Coordinates of C-alpha atoms in Angstrom, one line a residue:
M28 CA -72.7 -53.5 -7.4
G29 CA -71.6 -57.3 -8.3
F30 CA -70.3 -59.9 -6.0
R31 CA -67.3 -62.2 -5.9
A32 CA -67.1 -65.5 -4.0
H33 CA -64.4 -65.7 -1.4
P34 CA -63.4 -69.3 -0.7
S35 CA -62.9 -69.0 2.9
V36 CA -66.1 -67.0 3.9
S37 CA -67.3 -68.2 7.2
A38 CA -69.2 -65.1 8.0
Y39 CA -71.0 -61.9 6.3
I40 CA -70.9 -58.2 6.9
L41 CA -74.1 -56.3 5.5
P42 CA -73.0 -53.2 4.0
P43 CA -75.5 -50.3 5.0
E44 CA -75.6 -49.1 1.7
Y45 CA -77.5 -52.4 0.7
P46 CA -81.0 -52.4 2.0
G47 CA -82.2 -56.0 2.6
F48 CA -78.7 -57.2 3.3
R49 CA -77.8 -57.9 7.0
Q50 CA -74.2 -57.4 8.0
Q51 CA -72.6 -60.3 9.8
D52 CA -68.9 -60.2 11.9
P53 CA -66.4 -61.3 9.3
D54 CA -63.8 -64.1 10.2
I55 CA -61.7 -63.2 7.1
S56 CA -59.2 -60.4 5.9
D57 CA -60.0 -57.0 6.3
T58 CA -59.4 -56.4 2.5
W59 CA -62.6 -58.3 1.7
T60 CA -66.0 -57.4 2.4
C61 CA -68.8 -59.9 2.4
W62 CA -72.9 -60.3 2.8
I63 CA -75.8 -62.3 3.3
R64 CA -79.2 -61.7 1.7
H65 CA -82.0 -62.2 3.7
N66 CA -85.5 -62.9 2.6
P67 CA -88.4 -62.9 5.0
T68 CA -90.6 -65.3 2.4
V69 CA -87.7 -67.9 1.9
G70 CA -86.0 -67.5 5.4
M71 CA -82.4 -67.5 5.6
R72 CA -79.9 -68.3 3.1
R73 CA -76.0 -68.2 3.1
T74 CA -74.3 -67.3 -0.1
Q75 CA -70.6 -67.4 -1.2
Q76 CA -71.0 -63.8 -2.5
C77 CA -68.2 -61.4 -1.3
I78 CA -66.9 -58.0 -2.6
A79 CA -63.5 -56.4 -2.5
P80 CA -63.4 -52.8 -0.8
S81 CA -63.0 -49.8 -2.7
T82 CA -59.2 -49.2 -3.0
S83 CA -57.6 -46.3 -0.3
Q84 CA -54.9 -43.7 -2.1
C85 CA -52.4 -44.5 0.7
G86 CA -52.2 -47.9 -0.4
N87 CA -52.6 -48.1 -4.0
G88 CA -49.0 -48.1 -4.6
V89 CA -49.2 -44.5 -6.2
Q90 CA -47.8 -41.2 -5.2
D91 CA -51.2 -39.8 -5.6
S92 CA -51.7 -35.9 -5.0
G93 CA -50.7 -34.5 -2.0
E94 CA -48.8 -37.2 -1.1
T95 CA -45.0 -36.6 -0.8
G96 CA -43.9 -39.8 -1.5
T97 CA -45.5 -43.1 -2.6
D98 CA -48.4 -44.0 -0.1
C99 CA -46.8 -41.4 2.4
G100 CA -46.4 -38.3 3.7
G101 CA -48.9 -35.2 3.1
P102 CA -52.8 -37.0 3.7
C103 CA -51.2 -40.3 4.5
A104 CA -48.7 -38.9 7.1
A105 CA -51.1 -39.2 10.2
G106 CA -50.8 -43.1 9.7
K107 CA -47.8 -43.5 7.1
K108 CA -44.6 -41.4 7.1
C109 CA -41.8 -41.4 4.6
A110 CA -38.6 -43.1 4.6
D111 CA -35.1 -41.1 4.9
A112 CA -34.6 -39.9 1.1
S113 CA -38.3 -39.4 0.1
Q114 CA -39.3 -36.0 -0.6
C115 CA -41.1 -34.0 2.0
T116 CA -42.8 -30.8 2.9
V117 CA -42.5 -30.4 6.4
S118 CA -41.0 -32.6 8.9
A119 CA -44.3 -34.4 9.9
D120 CA -44.0 -35.8 6.5
C121 CA -40.9 -37.9 7.7
N122 CA -40.8 -40.9 9.8
S123 CA -37.4 -39.4 11.2
N124 CA -39.3 -35.8 11.7
V125 CA -36.7 -33.9 10.0
C126 CA -37.3 -32.3 6.7
A127 CA -34.4 -30.1 5.2
T128 CA -34.9 -28.8 1.3
Q129 CA -38.0 -31.0 0.6
I130 CA -35.9 -34.1 1.7
C131 CA -36.3 -36.3 4.6
L132 CA -33.0 -36.7 6.3
P133 CA -32.1 -39.2 9.1
S134 CA -33.5 -38.3 12.5
Q135 CA -29.4 -37.3 13.6
C136 CA -29.7 -34.3 11.0
G137 CA -31.9 -32.3 13.5
N138 CA -30.5 -33.0 16.9
G139 CA -28.2 -30.3 17.2
V140 CA -25.2 -32.7 17.5
Q141 CA -22.5 -33.5 15.1
D142 CA -23.0 -37.0 14.9
S143 CA -21.1 -39.7 13.2
G144 CA -20.5 -39.6 9.5
E145 CA -21.6 -35.3 9.5
T146 CA -19.1 -33.2 8.1
G147 CA -20.6 -30.5 10.4
T148 CA -23.4 -30.0 12.9
D149 CA -26.3 -31.7 11.0
C150 CA -24.6 -31.2 7.8
G151 CA -22.8 -33.1 5.1
G152 CA -22.2 -36.6 5.2
P153 CA -25.8 -38.3 5.7
C154 CA -27.3 -34.9 5.9
A155 CA -26.3 -33.5 2.7
A156 CA -29.1 -34.4 0.5
G157 CA -30.9 -31.9 2.3
K158 CA -28.4 -30.0 4.4
K159 CA -25.1 -28.9 3.3
C160 CA -22.5 -27.4 5.2
A161 CA -21.8 -23.3 5.2
D162 CA -18.2 -22.1 4.2
A163 CA -15.6 -22.7 6.3
S164 CA -17.1 -25.9 7.9
Q165 CA -15.2 -29.4 7.2
C166 CA -16.2 -31.5 4.7
T167 CA -15.1 -34.7 2.9
V168 CA -16.7 -34.2 -0.5
S169 CA -17.7 -31.0 -2.4
A170 CA -21.7 -32.6 -1.9
D171 CA -20.9 -31.9 1.4
C172 CA -20.9 -27.9 1.0
S173 CA -23.5 -25.5 0.1
S174 CA -21.1 -24.0 -2.2
N175 CA -19.9 -27.5 -3.6
V176 CA -16.4 -26.4 -3.1
C177 CA -14.2 -28.6 -0.6
A178 CA -10.8 -28.5 -0.5
T179 CA -8.5 -30.0 1.9
Q180 CA -11.3 -30.6 3.6
I181 CA -12.7 -27.4 4.1
C182 CA -16.0 -25.5 2.6
L183 CA -14.8 -22.7 0.4
P184 CA -16.7 -20.1 -0.8
S185 CA -18.1 -20.7 -4.5
Q186 CA -15.9 -18.4 -5.9
C187 CA -12.9 -20.4 -5.0
G188 CA -13.8 -23.3 -8.0
N189 CA -15.1 -21.1 -11.0
G190 CA -11.8 -20.7 -12.7
V191 CA -11.4 -17.5 -12.2
Q192 CA -9.3 -15.5 -10.2
D193 CA -12.3 -13.5 -8.8
S194 CA -12.0 -10.4 -6.1
G195 CA -9.8 -11.0 -3.2
E196 CA -7.9 -14.1 -4.6
T197 CA -4.4 -13.8 -4.8
G198 CA -4.2 -16.5 -7.8
V199 CA -6.8 -18.3 -9.4
D200 CA -9.4 -19.9 -7.0
C201 CA -6.7 -19.6 -4.5
G202 CA -5.2 -17.6 -1.5
G203 CA -7.4 -14.7 0.4
P204 CA -10.6 -15.9 0.9
C205 CA -10.2 -19.0 -0.6
A206 CA -6.9 -19.9 1.4
A207 CA -7.9 -21.9 4.1
G208 CA -8.6 -24.5 1.7
K209 CA -6.6 -23.9 -1.7
K210 CA -3.3 -21.9 -1.1
C211 CA -1.6 -20.6 -4.3
A212 CA 1.4 -22.6 -5.8
D213 CA 5.0 -21.3 -6.0
A214 CA 5.4 -18.2 -8.3
S215 CA 1.7 -17.2 -7.8
Q216 CA 1.1 -14.0 -6.5
C217 CA 0.5 -13.4 -2.7
T218 CA -0.5 -10.9 -0.1
V219 CA 0.6 -12.7 2.9
S220 CA 2.4 -16.3 3.5
A221 CA -0.9 -18.2 4.4
D222 CA -1.8 -17.4 0.8
C223 CA 0.9 -19.6 -0.1
S224 CA 1.0 -23.3 -0.1
S225 CA 4.6 -23.1 1.0
N226 CA 4.0 -20.6 3.6
V227 CA 6.2 -18.2 2.1
C228 CA 5.4 -14.8 0.8
A229 CA 7.9 -12.9 -0.4
T230 CA 7.5 -9.1 -2.4
Q231 CA 4.1 -10.5 -2.9
I232 CA 5.3 -13.8 -4.6
C233 CA 4.7 -17.7 -3.4
L234 CA 8.2 -18.7 -2.9
P235 CA 9.1 -22.3 -2.4
S236 CA 9.1 -23.7 1.4
Q237 CA 12.8 -24.0 1.9
C238 CA 13.0 -20.1 1.4
G239 CA 11.7 -19.3 4.7
N240 CA 13.7 -22.2 6.6
G241 CA 16.7 -20.3 7.5
V242 CA 18.9 -22.6 5.8
K243 CA 20.7 -22.5 2.7
D244 CA 19.3 -25.2 0.4
N245 CA 18.3 -26.3 -2.8
G246 CA 19.7 -24.1 -5.4
E247 CA 19.5 -20.8 -3.4
T248 CA 23.0 -19.1 -3.7
D249 CA 22.9 -17.8 0.2
Q250 CA 20.4 -18.3 3.2
D251 CA 16.8 -18.2 2.1
C252 CA 17.8 -16.0 -1.0
G253 CA 18.9 -16.1 -4.5
G254 CA 18.3 -19.0 -7.1
P255 CA 14.7 -20.5 -6.7
C256 CA 14.0 -17.5 -4.2
A257 CA 15.1 -14.5 -6.3
A258 CA 11.9 -14.0 -7.4
G259 CA 10.8 -12.8 -4.1
Q260 CA 14.1 -12.6 -2.0
K261 CA 17.4 -11.3 -3.5
C262 CA 20.2 -11.3 -1.5
G263 CA 21.5 -8.6 -0.1
N264 CA 25.2 -7.0 -0.3
N265 CA 27.9 -9.2 0.1
K266 CA 25.9 -12.3 0.1
L267 CA 26.8 -14.9 -2.1
C268 CA 25.4 -14.9 -5.8
S269 CA 25.5 -16.4 -9.0
V270 CA 24.2 -14.0 -11.5
A271 CA 23.1 -10.2 -11.2
S272 CA 19.4 -11.3 -10.6
D273 CA 20.3 -13.1 -7.4
C274 CA 20.9 -9.3 -5.6
T275 CA 18.8 -7.1 -4.4
I276 CA 21.2 -4.2 -6.3
N277 CA 21.2 -6.3 -9.3
A278 CA 25.2 -6.9 -9.5
C279 CA 27.0 -9.8 -8.7
S280 CA 30.8 -9.5 -9.2
S281 CA 33.2 -12.7 -8.2
G282 CA 30.4 -15.0 -6.4
R283 CA 29.1 -12.0 -4.2
C284 CA 26.2 -9.3 -4.3
A285 CA 28.7 -6.0 -5.1
L286 CA 27.6 -2.6 -4.8
L287 CA 26.8 -0.7 -7.9
S288 CA 29.6 1.7 -8.2
P289 CA 29.2 5.1 -7.2
P290 CA 29.6 8.0 -10.2
T291 CA 32.7 9.2 -10.4
L292 CA 32.6 13.2 -10.1
V293 CA 35.3 14.8 -11.7
G294 CA 35.8 18.0 -10.2
K295 CA 36.7 21.3 -12.6
P296 CA 39.2 23.9 -11.3
P297 CA 37.5 25.9 -8.5
G298 CA 35.9 28.7 -9.9
T299 CA 36.8 32.2 -8.3
A300 CA 34.1 33.9 -6.1
Q301 CA 34.1 36.6 -3.5
W302 CA 34.8 35.6 0.1
G303 CA 31.9 33.9 2.1
S304 CA 30.5 32.3 -1.0
S305 CA 27.2 30.7 0.2
S306 CA 24.1 30.0 -1.0
I307 CA 23.4 28.6 -4.9
A308 CA 20.5 29.3 -6.6
A309 CA 20.3 27.5 -10.3
G310 CA 18.6 27.8 -13.0
D311 CA 18.7 29.5 -16.8
F312 CA 18.9 33.1 -15.9
N313 CA 19.7 34.1 -19.8
N314 CA 17.0 31.8 -21.5
D315 CA 19.9 30.4 -23.6
G316 CA 19.4 26.5 -22.5
K317 CA 22.1 26.2 -20.4
M318 CA 22.7 25.7 -16.5
D319 CA 23.6 29.0 -14.6
F320 CA 23.6 29.7 -10.9
I321 CA 23.6 33.2 -8.4
L322 CA 25.9 32.7 -5.8
S323 CA 25.4 34.9 -2.8
E324 CA 28.6 36.5 -1.5
Y325 CA 28.3 36.9 2.3
H326 CA 31.4 39.0 2.7
N327 CA 30.8 41.3 -0.3
Y328 CA 27.3 42.3 0.3
R329 CA 26.2 41.0 -3.0
A330 CA 25.1 38.2 -5.1
E331 CA 27.0 36.8 -8.4
L332 CA 25.5 35.5 -11.5
F333 CA 27.5 33.2 -13.3
T334 CA 26.4 31.6 -16.7
G335 CA 27.3 28.3 -18.1
D336 CA 28.2 27.3 -21.3
G337 CA 27.1 23.7 -21.1
T338 CA 30.2 22.2 -20.4
G339 CA 30.7 22.9 -16.8
V340 CA 32.7 26.6 -17.9
M341 CA 30.9 29.3 -16.2
T342 CA 31.3 33.2 -16.6
S343 CA 30.4 36.0 -14.3
L344 CA 28.1 38.1 -15.7
S345 CA 26.8 40.2 -13.5
T346 CA 26.1 41.1 -9.7
L347 CA 23.2 41.9 -7.7
N348 CA 23.2 44.4 -4.7
T349 CA 21.6 42.3 -1.9
A350 CA 22.9 44.9 1.2
N351 CA 24.8 43.6 4.0
H352 CA 25.7 39.8 4.7
P353 CA 23.4 38.1 2.1
A354 CA 22.9 34.8 3.9
Y355 CA 20.3 33.0 1.6
G356 CA 19.2 33.5 -2.2
A357 CA 16.8 31.8 -4.1
A358 CA 15.3 31.8 -7.8
G359 CA 11.6 31.8 -9.0
D360 CA 9.3 33.6 -11.8
F361 CA 7.5 35.8 -9.4
N362 CA 6.1 37.7 -12.0
G363 CA 5.0 35.2 -14.5
D364 CA 7.1 36.8 -17.1
G365 CA 9.0 33.4 -18.0
N366 CA 11.9 34.8 -16.4
L367 CA 13.9 33.7 -13.4
D368 CA 13.8 36.3 -10.6
Y369 CA 15.9 36.2 -7.5
V370 CA 15.0 37.0 -3.7
A371 CA 17.6 37.5 -1.1
V372 CA 17.7 37.8 2.6
S373 CA 20.4 39.2 4.8
D374 CA 21.9 37.8 8.1
D375 CA 22.5 40.7 10.7
Y376 CA 20.8 43.7 8.9
G377 CA 17.5 42.5 7.9
Y378 CA 16.9 43.2 4.1
L379 CA 14.5 41.1 2.1
R380 CA 15.0 42.2 -1.5
L381 CA 13.3 40.8 -4.5
F382 CA 15.1 41.3 -8.2
Q383 CA 13.1 40.7 -11.0
G384 CA 15.0 38.8 -14.0
S385 CA 15.2 40.4 -17.3
G386 CA 15.7 36.5 -19.2
T387 CA 19.2 38.2 -20.6
G388 CA 21.0 38.1 -17.3
T389 CA 20.4 41.3 -15.8
F390 CA 17.8 42.2 -13.0
T391 CA 16.1 45.2 -11.2
L392 CA 15.5 45.7 -7.9
T393 CA 11.3 45.5 -7.3
Y394 CA 11.0 44.6 -3.7
D395 CA 12.8 46.1 -0.8
Q396 CA 12.1 45.7 2.9
N397 CA 14.4 45.8 5.8
D398 CA 12.8 45.6 9.3
G399 CA 15.8 45.0 11.1
K400 CA 15.2 41.2 12.1
R401 CA 18.2 38.7 11.5
K402 CA 17.5 36.0 8.9
A403 CA 18.7 32.9 7.3
T404 CA 16.7 31.4 4.7
V405 CA 14.0 32.2 2.2
I406 CA 12.2 29.6 0.4
P407 CA 9.6 30.5 -2.8
A408 CA 6.6 28.3 -3.1
D409 CA 3.0 28.9 -3.7
Y410 CA 1.9 28.6 -0.1
N411 CA -1.8 29.4 -0.9
G412 CA -2.7 27.7 -4.0
D413 CA -3.3 31.0 -6.0
G414 CA -0.8 30.5 -8.7
K415 CA 2.0 33.2 -7.5
L416 CA 5.0 32.6 -5.8
D417 CA 5.2 33.5 -2.3
F418 CA 8.2 33.2 0.0
A419 CA 9.0 32.1 3.6
V420 CA 11.7 33.5 5.5
S421 CA 13.2 32.0 8.9
Y422 CA 13.9 34.6 11.3
Y423 CA 16.4 32.9 13.6
A424 CA 16.8 35.3 16.2
D425 CA 12.9 35.6 17.1
N426 CA 12.1 32.0 16.6
K427 CA 9.7 32.4 13.9
V428 CA 8.6 31.8 10.5
Y429 CA 7.6 34.7 8.5
L430 CA 5.3 34.0 5.4
Y431 CA 5.0 36.7 2.7
I432 CA 2.0 36.1 0.2
A433 CA 2.0 38.0 -3.3
N434 CA -0.3 40.3 -4.2
N435 CA 1.0 40.7 -7.4
A436 CA 4.4 40.8 -9.2
N437 CA 6.2 42.9 -7.0
S438 CA 4.0 43.4 -3.9
F439 CA 3.4 41.1 -0.8
N440 CA 0.7 41.2 2.0
S441 CA 2.4 41.8 5.7
P442 CA 3.8 38.7 6.7
G443 CA 2.0 36.0 8.7
I444 CA 4.2 35.0 11.7
F445 CA 4.7 31.8 13.3
A446 CA 6.3 30.0 15.7
V447 CA 8.8 27.2 15.4
G448 CA 11.4 25.9 17.5
S449 CA 14.8 27.4 18.8
N450 CA 17.1 29.1 16.2
P451 CA 15.3 28.2 12.9
R452 CA 17.7 28.1 10.2
K453 CA 17.5 26.0 7.1
M454 CA 14.2 25.5 5.5
A455 CA 12.8 23.3 2.4
S456 CA 9.4 23.0 1.2
G457 CA 7.2 20.5 -1.0
K458 CA 3.4 19.5 -0.6
F459 CA 3.5 16.9 2.2
D460 CA -0.3 16.4 2.1
S461 CA -3.0 16.0 0.1
D462 CA -4.0 19.8 -0.7
N463 CA -2.8 22.3 -3.2
Y464 CA -0.8 24.4 -0.9
A465 CA 3.0 24.3 -0.3
D466 CA 4.3 23.0 3.1
L467 CA 7.4 23.7 4.8
V468 CA 9.9 22.0 7.0
V469 CA 12.4 24.1 9.2
I470 CA 15.4 22.9 10.9
N471 CA 15.9 24.3 14.5
E472 CA 19.5 24.3 15.2
N473 CA 19.8 24.9 19.0
D474 CA 17.0 22.1 20.3
G475 CA 17.9 19.1 17.6
T476 CA 14.1 19.2 16.4
I477 CA 12.3 19.8 13.3
S478 CA 8.9 22.0 12.6
I479 CA 6.4 21.0 10.0
L480 CA 4.1 23.9 9.0
L481 CA 1.4 22.8 6.6
G482 CA 0.1 25.7 4.2
K483 CA -3.6 26.8 4.0
S484 CA -5.9 28.0 1.3
D485 CA -6.0 31.7 3.3
G486 CA -2.2 32.2 3.0
T487 CA -1.3 31.3 6.7
F488 CA 0.3 27.8 8.1
G489 CA -1.4 25.6 10.7
T490 CA 0.2 25.2 14.0
A491 CA 3.8 24.1 14.1
T492 CA 4.1 20.1 14.5
T493 CA 7.5 19.7 16.3
I494 CA 9.6 16.3 15.9
S495 CA 12.8 15.8 17.6
V496 CA 15.7 14.2 15.3
A497 CA 19.1 14.9 16.9
A498 CA 21.5 17.5 18.3
S499 CA 23.5 19.1 15.5
I500 CA 21.2 18.9 12.5
N501 CA 22.7 21.0 9.6
T502 CA 20.6 20.6 6.5
V503 CA 17.5 19.1 4.9
A504 CA 16.6 17.9 1.7
V505 CA 12.9 17.0 0.4
A506 CA 12.6 14.0 -1.5
K507 CA 10.5 10.8 -2.7
L508 CA 12.8 8.1 -1.1
N509 CA 10.5 5.1 -1.2
A510 CA 7.9 3.5 -3.5
D511 CA 4.9 5.2 -2.0
N512 CA 5.1 8.5 -3.5
Y513 CA 5.1 10.8 -0.5
L514 CA 7.7 13.3 0.3
D515 CA 10.1 12.4 2.7
L516 CA 12.9 14.2 4.7
I517 CA 16.4 13.5 4.6
L518 CA 18.6 15.3 7.2
T519 CA 22.6 15.8 7.7
V520 CA 24.0 15.1 11.7
P521 CA 27.4 16.1 11.6
N522 CA 27.9 15.3 14.9
T523 CA 27.2 11.6 14.9
H524 CA 29.0 11.3 11.1
S525 CA 25.1 10.2 10.3
L526 CA 21.8 11.0 8.2
S527 CA 18.4 10.8 9.3
V528 CA 15.5 9.8 7.3
L529 CA 11.7 10.6 8.1
L530 CA 9.2 8.9 5.8
G531 CA 6.2 11.0 5.1
D532 CA 2.7 9.3 4.9
G533 CA 1.1 11.7 2.3
N534 CA -0.8 13.1 5.0
G535 CA 1.6 16.0 6.3
N536 CA 2.8 13.4 8.8
F537 CA 6.6 12.3 9.3
G538 CA 7.7 8.7 10.8
T539 CA 10.4 8.0 13.5
P540 CA 13.5 9.1 12.6
N541 CA 16.0 6.3 10.9
T542 CA 19.5 7.3 11.8
F543 CA 22.4 5.7 10.3
L544 CA 26.1 6.1 9.2
A545 CA 26.7 8.1 6.2
G546 CA 30.1 6.5 5.5
G547 CA 32.4 9.8 5.7
N548 CA 33.0 12.0 8.8
G549 CA 30.9 15.1 9.4
P550 CA 28.2 15.2 6.7
S551 CA 27.1 18.8 6.9
K552 CA 25.4 19.9 3.5
I553 CA 22.8 17.4 1.4
D554 CA 20.9 17.3 -1.6
A555 CA 18.9 14.4 -3.5
A556 CA 19.1 13.3 -7.1
D557 CA 19.6 10.3 -9.1
M558 CA 23.1 10.3 -9.8
D559 CA 23.2 6.8 -11.4
L560 CA 20.2 6.9 -13.2
D561 CA 18.9 3.6 -11.8
G562 CA 15.3 5.5 -11.0
I563 CA 16.3 5.6 -7.3
L564 CA 17.2 9.0 -5.7
D565 CA 20.6 9.2 -4.0
A566 CA 21.8 11.7 -1.5
V567 CA 24.8 14.1 -2.3
V568 CA 26.8 15.0 0.8
A569 CA 29.2 17.4 1.5
F570 CA 31.7 16.2 4.4
D571 CA 33.3 18.5 6.8
Y572 CA 35.4 17.0 9.5
S573 CA 38.6 17.9 11.2
G574 CA 39.9 19.5 8.4
T575 CA 39.3 17.2 5.8
Q576 CA 36.3 18.5 3.4
Q577 CA 34.9 16.2 0.6
V578 CA 32.1 15.2 -1.4
G579 CA 30.2 11.6 -1.6
V580 CA 27.4 10.0 -3.1
L581 CA 25.1 7.4 -1.0
L582 CA 23.2 5.4 -3.3
G583 CA 19.8 4.8 -2.4
K584 CA 17.9 1.4 -2.4
G585 CA 14.5 2.7 -3.0
D586 CA 13.1 2.0 0.3
G587 CA 14.2 5.1 2.3
T588 CA 17.6 3.7 3.1
F589 CA 21.2 4.5 1.6
Y590 CA 24.2 2.4 1.0
P591 CA 27.2 4.5 2.9
A592 CA 29.5 6.5 0.7
T593 CA 32.5 4.3 -0.4
R594 CA 33.9 7.1 -2.9
F595 CA 35.1 10.6 -2.0
F596 CA 36.1 13.7 -3.8
A597 CA 38.3 16.4 -2.4
L598 CA 37.1 19.9 -1.7
T599 CA 39.7 22.7 -0.8
Y600 CA 37.3 24.5 1.5
G601 CA 34.6 24.0 4.0
P602 CA 31.3 23.3 2.2
A603 CA 28.8 26.3 2.6
H604 CA 26.2 24.7 0.1
I605 CA 25.8 21.7 -2.2
T606 CA 23.2 21.2 -5.2
A607 CA 23.1 18.4 -7.5
V608 CA 22.0 20.1 -11.1
K609 CA 22.5 19.0 -15.1
V610 CA 25.2 21.4 -15.7
D611 CA 26.5 19.7 -19.0
G612 CA 24.5 18.1 -21.8
D613 CA 24.7 14.0 -20.6
N614 CA 21.8 14.1 -18.7
R615 CA 23.3 13.1 -15.6
P616 CA 23.0 15.6 -12.5
D617 CA 26.2 17.0 -11.6
V618 CA 27.4 18.6 -8.4
I619 CA 27.8 22.6 -7.5
V620 CA 29.7 23.1 -3.9
T621 CA 30.5 26.5 -2.7
G622 CA 32.6 27.6 0.1
G623 CA 35.6 30.2 1.2
D624 CA 35.7 32.3 -1.8
S625 CA 35.4 30.1 -4.6
Y626 CA 32.7 26.9 -6.0
T627 CA 33.5 23.5 -7.4
I628 CA 31.4 22.2 -10.1
F629 CA 31.8 18.2 -10.2
L630 CA 30.4 16.8 -13.5
N631 CA 29.1 13.3 -13.0
T632 CA 30.9 10.9 -15.5
G633 CA 28.8 7.6 -14.3
P634 CA 30.1 4.7 -12.7

């Protein structure tokens, strides 16, 4: 090793690796090392020769292997820790003793406190280089957030900034999981009001904020409806409007939302039948493509077939011996031959008879049973899901329903017997739950209740569920009255001049009865059909009160409620039964009403 002179040398240090040199205490910078050579022959001699020390990696101005920053961290960390924003491997590499995501952060970023500048506890702001904030934390810029999405000073999920409407979002990058920071603009879809920047969501549309302020303003045709609000909040009946689209019923007349005009029912001259005309079983009994019906005639101990000509004119074709006092009859293809058959029950003599139809308008008695018990109604349906028609019969004096399961075309098992309420009379069937077996609703006239019997695969019913409705309930119709596609119930309540609706949930359950005025007095008989062809089922009701008998139509709103009847069509007798079927060829449901010694057909000619 050579020597270099150091001009300020006043003492010398002898390096041990140089034999023959003697070390002296230095009085110079510790970056230099100097020596004196001792020669025993010539004696002591001072020199001006020094050498620079061998350079250490922790002071060479280069980030060497293992260092996390230039001359700091790693092997240098014991004496030289790295400054904030330097790279690091462990917290010991950093002056602040805080290393996150391999970045030295200020010491405040690890103290468990939201310090000045941080947008969350130990995250965001000065800590964001290594500690970004989680979703739902506060933020100032997107770089504060682990998702890199900051909106309205809230860190949002990363999906909220990808330009795509992801699962749960009600609009592109807005609403749903993004709503805390990104609400959706007017006219966007929404689920709840919190999805919308206006905080107004109606019929799944974000509406302007004015549409929920309780004031008629800025183009609204009435308070919070119509105009700019019409996309989600249309105006109800009799509210102010400018155009039809302002109105829930899509009809604006003279500046107000007006009810759609109920259909006109043109009554044909009453047809002659026998005294005690009651139930109607409608269908094409002679296979000519035109609607016919069988009318049970209580006091003449028979039923009578009337065939139609397609214009509303009916002709008596044949009679069926139903035995004494037929209370009710129904049609169905019991033997699977494609021809309609007819089943009837008698009131006070206990008969149950099935007549096989020929398809030409004649019938043969194929099943005849008389147990001496009084019966009110028979309802054919496939109650056990085997593809054959069975029938349920209400035994009103016994407070029971008997279920007859078909063996073959003309044979039935001994009936299952099921307890219901007091004085079960009218019934109707439908699939009230999700299985493939017909179910039954029974009106218990004496106690103002209905019983729900759910069919089972073994040809039985489960235990009846009883629901209180109202005193004097008379008849029931089964129909889908709102948009959930489940069957609902609508009943007449004559004593209070009302109808009562129970909405089904598709699992065999029904909600609390919603009772409302029918518009006429004494609603007694009911059926459901789309009378005005608007895609919403309406209620067709026969009224009977204080000597006034008439028919009216309650237009459905599509939500399980109805507009009261406003037009009425006179009857000449007290109504015993009503049904809505297509009698002529115009595709509109018409109406047949029976009572006294006649029947009346009302042709639906539209609004």
